[in-house]
mmCIF file of C-alpha atoms in Angstrom:
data_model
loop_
_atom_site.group_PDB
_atom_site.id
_atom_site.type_symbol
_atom_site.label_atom_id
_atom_site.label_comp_id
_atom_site.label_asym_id
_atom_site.label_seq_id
_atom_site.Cartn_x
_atom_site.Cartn_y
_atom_site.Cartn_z
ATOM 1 C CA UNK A 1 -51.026 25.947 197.545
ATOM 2 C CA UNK A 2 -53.058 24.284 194.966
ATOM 3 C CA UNK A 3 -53.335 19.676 195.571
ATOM 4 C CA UNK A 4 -51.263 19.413 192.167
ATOM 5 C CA UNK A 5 -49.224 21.949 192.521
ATOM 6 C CA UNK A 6 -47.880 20.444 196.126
ATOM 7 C CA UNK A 7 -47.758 17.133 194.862
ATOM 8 C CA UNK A 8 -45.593 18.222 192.095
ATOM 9 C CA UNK A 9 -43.438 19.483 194.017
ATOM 10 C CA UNK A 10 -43.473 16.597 196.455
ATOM 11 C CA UNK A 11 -42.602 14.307 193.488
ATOM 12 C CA UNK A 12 -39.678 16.496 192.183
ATOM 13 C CA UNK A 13 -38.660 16.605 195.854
ATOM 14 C CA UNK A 14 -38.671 12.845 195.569
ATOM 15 C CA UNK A 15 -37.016 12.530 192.122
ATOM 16 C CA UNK A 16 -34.475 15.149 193.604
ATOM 17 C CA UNK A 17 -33.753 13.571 196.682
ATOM 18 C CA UNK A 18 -32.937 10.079 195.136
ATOM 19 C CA UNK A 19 -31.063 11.202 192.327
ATOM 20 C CA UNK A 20 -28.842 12.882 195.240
ATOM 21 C CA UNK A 21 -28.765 9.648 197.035
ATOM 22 C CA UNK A 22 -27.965 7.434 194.071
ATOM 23 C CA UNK A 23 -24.733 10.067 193.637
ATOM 24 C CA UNK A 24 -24.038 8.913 196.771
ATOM 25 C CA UNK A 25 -23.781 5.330 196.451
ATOM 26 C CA UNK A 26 -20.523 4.086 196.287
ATOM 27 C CA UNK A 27 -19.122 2.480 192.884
ATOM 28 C CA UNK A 28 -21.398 -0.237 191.593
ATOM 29 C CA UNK A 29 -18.390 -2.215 191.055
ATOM 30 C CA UNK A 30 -17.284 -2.227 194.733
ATOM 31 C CA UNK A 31 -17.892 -4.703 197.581
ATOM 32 C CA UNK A 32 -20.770 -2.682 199.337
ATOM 33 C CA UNK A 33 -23.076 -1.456 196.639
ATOM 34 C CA UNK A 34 -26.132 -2.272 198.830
ATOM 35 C CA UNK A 35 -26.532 0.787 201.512
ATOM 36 C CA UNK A 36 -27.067 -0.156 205.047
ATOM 37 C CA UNK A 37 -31.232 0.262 206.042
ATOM 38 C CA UNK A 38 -30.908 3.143 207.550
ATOM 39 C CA UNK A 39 -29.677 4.780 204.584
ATOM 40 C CA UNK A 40 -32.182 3.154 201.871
ATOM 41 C CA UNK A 41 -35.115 5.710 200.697
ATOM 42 C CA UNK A 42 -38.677 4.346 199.907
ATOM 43 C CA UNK A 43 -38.664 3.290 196.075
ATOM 44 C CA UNK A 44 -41.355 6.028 194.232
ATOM 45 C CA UNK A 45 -44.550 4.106 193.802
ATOM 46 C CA UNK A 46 -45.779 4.255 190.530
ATOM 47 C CA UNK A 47 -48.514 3.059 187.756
ATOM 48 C CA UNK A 48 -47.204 1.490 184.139
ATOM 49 C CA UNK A 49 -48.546 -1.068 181.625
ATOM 50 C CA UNK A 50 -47.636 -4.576 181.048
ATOM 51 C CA UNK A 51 -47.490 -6.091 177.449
ATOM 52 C CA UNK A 52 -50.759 -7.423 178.146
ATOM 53 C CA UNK A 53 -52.685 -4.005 178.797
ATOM 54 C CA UNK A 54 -52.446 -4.280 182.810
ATOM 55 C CA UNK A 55 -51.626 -1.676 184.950
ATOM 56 C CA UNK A 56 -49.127 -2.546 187.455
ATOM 57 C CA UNK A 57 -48.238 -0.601 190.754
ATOM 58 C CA UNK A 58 -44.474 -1.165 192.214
ATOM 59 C CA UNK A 59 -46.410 -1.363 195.461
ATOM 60 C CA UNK A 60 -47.863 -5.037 194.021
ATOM 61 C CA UNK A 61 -44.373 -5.911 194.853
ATOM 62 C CA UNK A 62 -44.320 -5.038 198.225
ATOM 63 C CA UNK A 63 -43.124 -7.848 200.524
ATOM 64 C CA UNK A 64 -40.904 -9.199 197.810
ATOM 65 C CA UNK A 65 -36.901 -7.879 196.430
ATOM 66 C CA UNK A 66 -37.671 -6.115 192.910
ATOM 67 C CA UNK A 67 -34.990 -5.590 190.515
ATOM 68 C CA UNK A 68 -36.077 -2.401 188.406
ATOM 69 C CA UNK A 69 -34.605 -2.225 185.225
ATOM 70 C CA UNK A 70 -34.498 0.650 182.581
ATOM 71 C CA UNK A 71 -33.593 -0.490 179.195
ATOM 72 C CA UNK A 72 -34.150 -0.154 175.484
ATOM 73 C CA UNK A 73 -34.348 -2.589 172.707
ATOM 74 C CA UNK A 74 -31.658 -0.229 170.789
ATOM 75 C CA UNK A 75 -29.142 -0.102 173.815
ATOM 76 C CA UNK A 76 -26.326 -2.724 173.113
ATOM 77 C CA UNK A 77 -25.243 -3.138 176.993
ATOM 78 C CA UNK A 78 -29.140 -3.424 178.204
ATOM 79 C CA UNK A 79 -29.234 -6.635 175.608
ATOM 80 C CA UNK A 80 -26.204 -8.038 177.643
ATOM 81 C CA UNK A 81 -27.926 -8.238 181.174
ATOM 82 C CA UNK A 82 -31.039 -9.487 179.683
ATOM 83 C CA UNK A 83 -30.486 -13.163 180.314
ATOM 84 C CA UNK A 84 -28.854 -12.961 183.607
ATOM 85 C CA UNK A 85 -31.811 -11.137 184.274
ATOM 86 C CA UNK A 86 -34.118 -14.008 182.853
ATOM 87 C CA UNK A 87 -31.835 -16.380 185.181
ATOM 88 C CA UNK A 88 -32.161 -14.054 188.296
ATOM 89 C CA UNK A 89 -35.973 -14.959 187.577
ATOM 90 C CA UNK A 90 -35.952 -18.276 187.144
ATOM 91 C CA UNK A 91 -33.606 -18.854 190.072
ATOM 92 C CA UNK A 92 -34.802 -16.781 192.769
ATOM 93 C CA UNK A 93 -38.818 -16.661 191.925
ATOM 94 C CA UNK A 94 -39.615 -18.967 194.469
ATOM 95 C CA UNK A 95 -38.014 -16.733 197.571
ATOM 96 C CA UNK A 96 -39.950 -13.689 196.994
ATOM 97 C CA UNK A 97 -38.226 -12.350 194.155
ATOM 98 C CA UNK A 98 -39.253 -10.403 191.155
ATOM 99 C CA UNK A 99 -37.519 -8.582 187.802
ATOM 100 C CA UNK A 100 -39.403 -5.743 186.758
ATOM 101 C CA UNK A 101 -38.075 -4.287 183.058
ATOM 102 C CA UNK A 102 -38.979 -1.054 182.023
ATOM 103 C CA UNK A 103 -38.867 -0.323 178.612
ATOM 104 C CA UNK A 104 -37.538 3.154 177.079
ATOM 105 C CA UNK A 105 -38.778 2.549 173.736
ATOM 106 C CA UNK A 106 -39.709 5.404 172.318
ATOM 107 C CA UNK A 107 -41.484 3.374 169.324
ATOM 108 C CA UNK A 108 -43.720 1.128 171.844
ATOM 109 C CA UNK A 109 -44.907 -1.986 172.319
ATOM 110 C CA UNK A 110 -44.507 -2.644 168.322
ATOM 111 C CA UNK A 111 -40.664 -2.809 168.569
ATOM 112 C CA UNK A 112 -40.720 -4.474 172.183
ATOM 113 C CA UNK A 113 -42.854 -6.918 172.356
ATOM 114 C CA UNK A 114 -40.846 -9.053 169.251
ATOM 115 C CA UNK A 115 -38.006 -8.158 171.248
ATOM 116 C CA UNK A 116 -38.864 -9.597 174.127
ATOM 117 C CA UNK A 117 -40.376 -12.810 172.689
ATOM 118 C CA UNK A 118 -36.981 -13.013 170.389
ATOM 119 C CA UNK A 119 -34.918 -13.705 173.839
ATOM 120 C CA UNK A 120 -37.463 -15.264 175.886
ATOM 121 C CA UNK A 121 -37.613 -13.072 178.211
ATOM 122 C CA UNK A 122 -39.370 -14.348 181.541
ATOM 123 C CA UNK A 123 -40.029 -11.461 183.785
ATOM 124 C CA UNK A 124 -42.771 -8.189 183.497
ATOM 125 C CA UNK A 125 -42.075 -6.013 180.933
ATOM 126 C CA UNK A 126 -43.936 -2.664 181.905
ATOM 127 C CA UNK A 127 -43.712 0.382 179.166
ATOM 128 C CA UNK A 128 -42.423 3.529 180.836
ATOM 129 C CA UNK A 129 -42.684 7.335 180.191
ATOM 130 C CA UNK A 130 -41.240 10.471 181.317
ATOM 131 C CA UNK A 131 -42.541 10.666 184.644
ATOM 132 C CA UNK A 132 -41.538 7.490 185.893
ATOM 133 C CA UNK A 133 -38.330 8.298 184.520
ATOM 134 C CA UNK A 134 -38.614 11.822 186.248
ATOM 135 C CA UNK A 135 -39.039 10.110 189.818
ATOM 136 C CA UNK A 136 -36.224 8.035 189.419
ATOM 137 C CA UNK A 137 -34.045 10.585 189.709
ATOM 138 C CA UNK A 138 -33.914 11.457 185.607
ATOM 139 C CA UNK A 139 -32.673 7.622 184.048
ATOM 140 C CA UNK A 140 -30.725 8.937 181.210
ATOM 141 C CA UNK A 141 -28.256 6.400 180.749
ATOM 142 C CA UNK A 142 -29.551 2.844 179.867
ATOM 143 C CA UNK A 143 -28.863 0.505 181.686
ATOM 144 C CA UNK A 144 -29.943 2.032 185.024
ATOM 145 C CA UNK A 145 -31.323 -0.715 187.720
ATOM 146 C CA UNK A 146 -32.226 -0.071 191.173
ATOM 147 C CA UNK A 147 -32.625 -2.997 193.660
ATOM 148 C CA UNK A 148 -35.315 -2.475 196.164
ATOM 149 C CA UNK A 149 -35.636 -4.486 199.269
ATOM 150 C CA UNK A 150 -38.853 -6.322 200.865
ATOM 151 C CA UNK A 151 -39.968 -3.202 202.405
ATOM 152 C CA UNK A 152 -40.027 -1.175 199.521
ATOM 153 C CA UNK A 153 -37.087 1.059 199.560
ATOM 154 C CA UNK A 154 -33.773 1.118 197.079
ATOM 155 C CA UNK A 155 -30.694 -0.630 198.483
ATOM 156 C CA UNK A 156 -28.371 -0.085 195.486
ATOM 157 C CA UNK A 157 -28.534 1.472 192.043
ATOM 158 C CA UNK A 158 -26.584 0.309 189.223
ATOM 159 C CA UNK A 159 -25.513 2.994 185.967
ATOM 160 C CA UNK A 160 -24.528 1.400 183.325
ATOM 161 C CA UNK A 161 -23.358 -2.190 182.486
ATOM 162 C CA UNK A 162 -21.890 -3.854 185.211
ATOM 163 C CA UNK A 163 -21.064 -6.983 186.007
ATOM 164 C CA UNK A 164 -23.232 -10.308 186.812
ATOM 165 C CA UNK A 165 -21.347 -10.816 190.003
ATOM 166 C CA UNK A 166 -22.276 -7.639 191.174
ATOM 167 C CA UNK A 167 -26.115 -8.164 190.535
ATOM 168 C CA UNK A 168 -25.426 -11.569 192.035
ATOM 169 C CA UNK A 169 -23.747 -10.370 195.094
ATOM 170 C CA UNK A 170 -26.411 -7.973 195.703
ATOM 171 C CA UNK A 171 -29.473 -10.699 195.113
ATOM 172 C CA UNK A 172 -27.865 -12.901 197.550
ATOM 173 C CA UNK A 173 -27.605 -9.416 200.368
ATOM 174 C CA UNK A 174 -31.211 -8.765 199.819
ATOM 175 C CA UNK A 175 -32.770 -12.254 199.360
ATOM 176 C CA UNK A 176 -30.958 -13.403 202.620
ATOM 177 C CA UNK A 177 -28.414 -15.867 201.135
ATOM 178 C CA UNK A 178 -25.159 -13.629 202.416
ATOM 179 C CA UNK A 179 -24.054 -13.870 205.716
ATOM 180 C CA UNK A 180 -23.289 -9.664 204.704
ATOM 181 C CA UNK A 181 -26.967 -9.024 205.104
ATOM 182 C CA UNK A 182 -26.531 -10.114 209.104
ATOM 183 C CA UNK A 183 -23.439 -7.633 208.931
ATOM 184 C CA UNK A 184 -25.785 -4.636 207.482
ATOM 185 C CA UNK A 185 -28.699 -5.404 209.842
ATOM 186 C CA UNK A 186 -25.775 -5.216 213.007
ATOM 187 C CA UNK A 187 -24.386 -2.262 211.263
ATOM 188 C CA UNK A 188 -27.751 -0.433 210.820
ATOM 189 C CA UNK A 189 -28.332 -0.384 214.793
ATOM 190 C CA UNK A 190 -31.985 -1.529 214.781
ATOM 191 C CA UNK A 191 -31.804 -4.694 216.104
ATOM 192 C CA UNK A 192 -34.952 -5.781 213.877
ATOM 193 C CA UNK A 193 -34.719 -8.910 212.063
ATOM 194 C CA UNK A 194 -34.696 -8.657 208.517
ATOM 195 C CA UNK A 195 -33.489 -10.388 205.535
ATOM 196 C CA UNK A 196 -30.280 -11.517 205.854
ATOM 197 C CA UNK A 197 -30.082 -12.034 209.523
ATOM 198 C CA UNK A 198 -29.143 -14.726 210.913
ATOM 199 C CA UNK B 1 -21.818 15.031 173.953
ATOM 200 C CA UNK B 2 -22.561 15.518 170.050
ATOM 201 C CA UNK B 3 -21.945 18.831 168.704
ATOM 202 C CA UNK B 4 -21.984 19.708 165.555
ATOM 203 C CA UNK B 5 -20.508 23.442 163.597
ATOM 204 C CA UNK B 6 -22.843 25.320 161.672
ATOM 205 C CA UNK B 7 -21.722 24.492 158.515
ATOM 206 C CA UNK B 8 -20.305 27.670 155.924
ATOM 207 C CA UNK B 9 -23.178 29.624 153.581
ATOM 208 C CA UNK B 10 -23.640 28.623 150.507
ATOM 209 C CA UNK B 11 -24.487 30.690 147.801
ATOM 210 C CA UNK B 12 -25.059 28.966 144.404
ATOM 211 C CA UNK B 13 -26.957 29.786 140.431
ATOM 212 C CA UNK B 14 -30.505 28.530 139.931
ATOM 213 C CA UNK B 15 -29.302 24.596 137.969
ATOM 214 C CA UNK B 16 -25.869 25.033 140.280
ATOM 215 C CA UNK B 17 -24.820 22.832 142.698
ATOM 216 C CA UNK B 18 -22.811 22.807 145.968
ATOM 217 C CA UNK B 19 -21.283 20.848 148.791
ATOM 218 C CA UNK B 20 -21.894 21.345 152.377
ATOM 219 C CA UNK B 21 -19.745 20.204 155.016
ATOM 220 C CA UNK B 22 -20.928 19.211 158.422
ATOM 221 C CA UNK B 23 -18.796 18.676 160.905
ATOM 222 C CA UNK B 24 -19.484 16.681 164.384
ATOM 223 C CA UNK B 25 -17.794 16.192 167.183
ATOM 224 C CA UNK B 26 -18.413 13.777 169.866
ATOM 225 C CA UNK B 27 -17.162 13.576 173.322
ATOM 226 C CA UNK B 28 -14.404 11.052 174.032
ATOM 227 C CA UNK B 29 -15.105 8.149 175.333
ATOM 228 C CA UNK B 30 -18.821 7.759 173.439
ATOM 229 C CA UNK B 31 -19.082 6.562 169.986
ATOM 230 C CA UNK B 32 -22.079 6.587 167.905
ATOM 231 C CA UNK B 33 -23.661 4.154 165.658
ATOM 232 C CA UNK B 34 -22.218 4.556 161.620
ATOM 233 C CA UNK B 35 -25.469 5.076 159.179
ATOM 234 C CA UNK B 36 -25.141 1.443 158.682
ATOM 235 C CA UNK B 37 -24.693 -0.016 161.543
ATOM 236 C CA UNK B 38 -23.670 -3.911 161.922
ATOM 237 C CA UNK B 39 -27.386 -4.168 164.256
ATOM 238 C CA UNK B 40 -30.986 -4.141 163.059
ATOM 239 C CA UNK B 41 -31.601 -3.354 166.345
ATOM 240 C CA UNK B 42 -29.283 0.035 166.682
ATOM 241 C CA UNK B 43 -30.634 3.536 165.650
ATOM 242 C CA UNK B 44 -28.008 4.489 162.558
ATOM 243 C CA UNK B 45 -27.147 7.746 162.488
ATOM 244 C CA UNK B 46 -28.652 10.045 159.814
ATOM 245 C CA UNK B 47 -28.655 13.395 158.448
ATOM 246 C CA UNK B 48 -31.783 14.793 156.648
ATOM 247 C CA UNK B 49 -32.866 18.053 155.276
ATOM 248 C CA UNK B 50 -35.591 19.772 153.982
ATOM 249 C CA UNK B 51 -37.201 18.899 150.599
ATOM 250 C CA UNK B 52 -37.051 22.922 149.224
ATOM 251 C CA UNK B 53 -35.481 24.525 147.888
ATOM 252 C CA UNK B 54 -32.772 22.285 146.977
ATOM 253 C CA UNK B 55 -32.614 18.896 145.529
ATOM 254 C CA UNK B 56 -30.591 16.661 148.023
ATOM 255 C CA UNK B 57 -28.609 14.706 145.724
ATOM 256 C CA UNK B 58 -26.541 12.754 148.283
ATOM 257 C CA UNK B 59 -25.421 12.436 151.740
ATOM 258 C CA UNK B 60 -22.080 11.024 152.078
ATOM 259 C CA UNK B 61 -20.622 9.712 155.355
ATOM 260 C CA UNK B 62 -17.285 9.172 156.119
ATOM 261 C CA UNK B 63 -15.964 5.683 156.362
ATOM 262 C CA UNK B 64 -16.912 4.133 159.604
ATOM 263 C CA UNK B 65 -14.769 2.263 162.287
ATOM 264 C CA UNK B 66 -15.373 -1.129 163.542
ATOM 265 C CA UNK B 67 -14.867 -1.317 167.121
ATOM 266 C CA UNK B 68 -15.643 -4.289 169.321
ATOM 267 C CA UNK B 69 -16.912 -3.225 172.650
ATOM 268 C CA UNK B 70 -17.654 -5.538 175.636
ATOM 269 C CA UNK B 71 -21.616 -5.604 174.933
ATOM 270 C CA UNK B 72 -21.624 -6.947 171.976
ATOM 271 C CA UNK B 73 -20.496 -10.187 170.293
ATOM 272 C CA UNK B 74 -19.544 -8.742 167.012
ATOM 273 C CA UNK B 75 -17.720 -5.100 166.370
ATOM 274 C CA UNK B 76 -19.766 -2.677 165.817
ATOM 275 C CA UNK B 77 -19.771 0.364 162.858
ATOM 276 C CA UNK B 78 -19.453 3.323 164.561
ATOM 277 C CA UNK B 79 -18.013 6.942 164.202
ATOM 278 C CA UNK B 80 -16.344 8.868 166.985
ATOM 279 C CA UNK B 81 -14.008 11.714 167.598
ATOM 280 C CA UNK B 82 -14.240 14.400 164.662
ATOM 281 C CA UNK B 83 -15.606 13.773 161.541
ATOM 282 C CA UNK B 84 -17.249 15.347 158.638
ATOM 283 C CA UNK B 85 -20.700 14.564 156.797
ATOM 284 C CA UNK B 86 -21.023 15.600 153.292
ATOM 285 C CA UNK B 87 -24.142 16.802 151.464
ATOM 286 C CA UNK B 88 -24.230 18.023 147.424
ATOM 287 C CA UNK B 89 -26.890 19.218 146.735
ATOM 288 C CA UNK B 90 -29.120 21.217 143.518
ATOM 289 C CA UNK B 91 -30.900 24.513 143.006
ATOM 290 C CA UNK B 92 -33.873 23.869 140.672
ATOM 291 C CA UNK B 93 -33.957 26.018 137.433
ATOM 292 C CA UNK B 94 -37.405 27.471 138.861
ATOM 293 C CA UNK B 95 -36.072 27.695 142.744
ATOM 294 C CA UNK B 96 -36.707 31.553 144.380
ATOM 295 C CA UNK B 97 -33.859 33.555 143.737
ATOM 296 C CA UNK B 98 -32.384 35.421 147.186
ATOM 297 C CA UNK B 99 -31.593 34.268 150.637
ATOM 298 C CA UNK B 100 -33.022 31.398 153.086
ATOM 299 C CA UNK B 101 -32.619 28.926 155.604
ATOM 300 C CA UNK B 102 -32.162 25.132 154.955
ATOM 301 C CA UNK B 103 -32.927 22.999 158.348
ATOM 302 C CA UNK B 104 -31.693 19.767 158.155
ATOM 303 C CA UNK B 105 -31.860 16.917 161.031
ATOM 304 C CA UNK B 106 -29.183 14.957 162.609
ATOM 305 C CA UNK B 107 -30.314 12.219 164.244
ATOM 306 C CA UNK B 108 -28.091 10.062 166.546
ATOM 307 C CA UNK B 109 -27.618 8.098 169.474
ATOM 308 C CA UNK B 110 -24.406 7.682 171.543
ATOM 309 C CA UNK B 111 -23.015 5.295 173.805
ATOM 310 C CA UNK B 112 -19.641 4.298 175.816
ATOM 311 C CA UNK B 113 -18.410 0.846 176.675
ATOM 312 C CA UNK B 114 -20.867 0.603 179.259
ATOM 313 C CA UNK B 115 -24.068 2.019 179.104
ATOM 314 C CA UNK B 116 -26.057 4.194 176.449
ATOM 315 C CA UNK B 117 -27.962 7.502 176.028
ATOM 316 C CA UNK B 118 -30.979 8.035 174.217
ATOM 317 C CA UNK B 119 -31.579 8.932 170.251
ATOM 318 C CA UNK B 120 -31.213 12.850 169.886
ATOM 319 C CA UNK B 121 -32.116 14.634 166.855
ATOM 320 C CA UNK B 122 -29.523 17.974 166.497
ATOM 321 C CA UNK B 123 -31.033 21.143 163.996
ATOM 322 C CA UNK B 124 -28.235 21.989 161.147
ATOM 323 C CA UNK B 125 -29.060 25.186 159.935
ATOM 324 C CA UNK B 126 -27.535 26.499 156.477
ATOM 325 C CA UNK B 127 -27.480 29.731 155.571
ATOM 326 C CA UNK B 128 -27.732 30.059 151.524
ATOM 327 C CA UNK B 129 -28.587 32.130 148.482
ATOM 328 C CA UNK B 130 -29.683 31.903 145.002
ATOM 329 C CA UNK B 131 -28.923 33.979 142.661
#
């Protein structure tokens, strides 16, 4: 088989396989939204532009919990998590913590970056396209977030608006503030010590 | 989630006018913005059609709704359900006498209560004559 060919089939294998597993997590709205390790997939590297020009890998990340955010400056419930999001930043920066918005804007930067500066947003805005859409499992619906954890791989996905106590209970799993990220290390059967444990 | 009929042929004099229905649908539970909506930052929804033949000489939308939704502060102008857009529209004196093809564009973009799908554009196709 032809390099590109197998890696496109790798990546739709990916894209596949996560859009399957995202099915598969439980309601977004219930007590255990964030999967146990041994059921969290790596999160699909990939390359996208900041407002300033830069290109920035989710692998920069690695080592810190990334909150990946699809939205669009036309979509009504995106515009409503915005400044919990700019809180999450603010409040959790300083433990290894990072938002990550990806924009859907099919118009660009020109729409987006007035946007942004309108609610002071706080955190990376990166532009996105098809194919980072494509190996997220197809985001459709906006908004679509997807926590990933300090190793790099996605621990819950939300569709859809949901609420800030959800985001909040999750932050607090990942970040190591919830005595339910001890629980989910036990559960998992590894023994390691990760974030959470204590 | 936004379907719309083909609307009925049309067959109209060169200097004759006629109206064409258009009627959408839109799966329940989504809404989509009204052509005016109460947001500069939502897409409205519009319907646009080729310059020839015809002379569009206005695109009427039904009254919208104004529905409050948990996202947003204020209510929102929005149609959803069944309704109909209505376009009149002119043959020139000088417009080619026989049968064509209008395209027209409807352009959209749906949500629910909790999250939102892209803009879409739908192709309207009406069937006419001149004579």
């Amino acid at each position: 088989m032809f390099p590109a060919f197998r890696r496109a089939l790798g990546l739709h294998a990916a894209a596949l396989s996560l859009m399957l597993w995202a099915c598969s997590t439980p309601s977004s709205s219930a007590p255990d939204s964030v999967k146990p390790e041994s059921q969290r997939r790596r999160a699909p590297d990939f390359a996208l532009r900041d407002a300033d020009g830069k290109l920035v890998r989710l692998s920069d990340y690695r080592g810190k919990v990334v909150l990946l955010n699809f939205w669009a400056t036309w979509c009504g419930p995106c515009k409503l998590e915005i400044p919990w999001f700019i809180e999450f930043e603010r409040q959790h920066k300083d433990k290894g913590f990072a938002v990550l918005g990806v924009s859907m804007d099919e118009d660009g930067w020109e729409v987006v970056k007035p946007f942004i500066r309108r609610l002071g947003v706080n955190y990376r805005i990166l532009m996105g396209d098809d194919e980072v859409a494509r190996l997220y499992g197809g985001v459709d619906a906006l908004p679509t977030s997807f926590l990933i954890d300090r190793q790099g791989r996605v621990a819950s996905v939300h569709v859809g608006l949901v609420s800030r106590r959800s985001y909040e209970r999750d932050l607090a799993e990942l970040l190591g503030d919830s005595p339910d990220g001890a629980r989910r290390a036990v559960d998992s059967g590894d023994g390691a010590v990760v974030a959470g444990a204590r | 989630m936004l379907s719309a009929a083909p609307p009925g042929r049309v067959a109209l004099v060169r200097g004759g006018q006629a109206e064409v229905k258009l009627e959408v649908r839109l799966r329940p539970g989504y809404h989509v913005n009204s052509h005016a909506p109460a947001e500069d930052y939502l897409i409205p929804l519009r319907l646009s059609w080729e310059p020839r033949p015809f002379q569009i000489l206005e695109v009427n939308y039904p009254k919208p709704a104004l529905e409050k939704y948990q996202f947003a502060d204020k209510p929102l102008s929005v149609f959803s359900g069944a309704f109909t857009i209505l376009t009149r529209l002119k043959a020139p004196e000088n417009a080619p006498r026989g049968p064509g093809v209008l395209l027209g564009k409807l352009r959209y973009q749906a949500c629910t209560d909790r999250l939102c799908l892209p803009p879409k554009t739908l192709e309207v196709r009406l069937s006419y004559e001149i004579r």
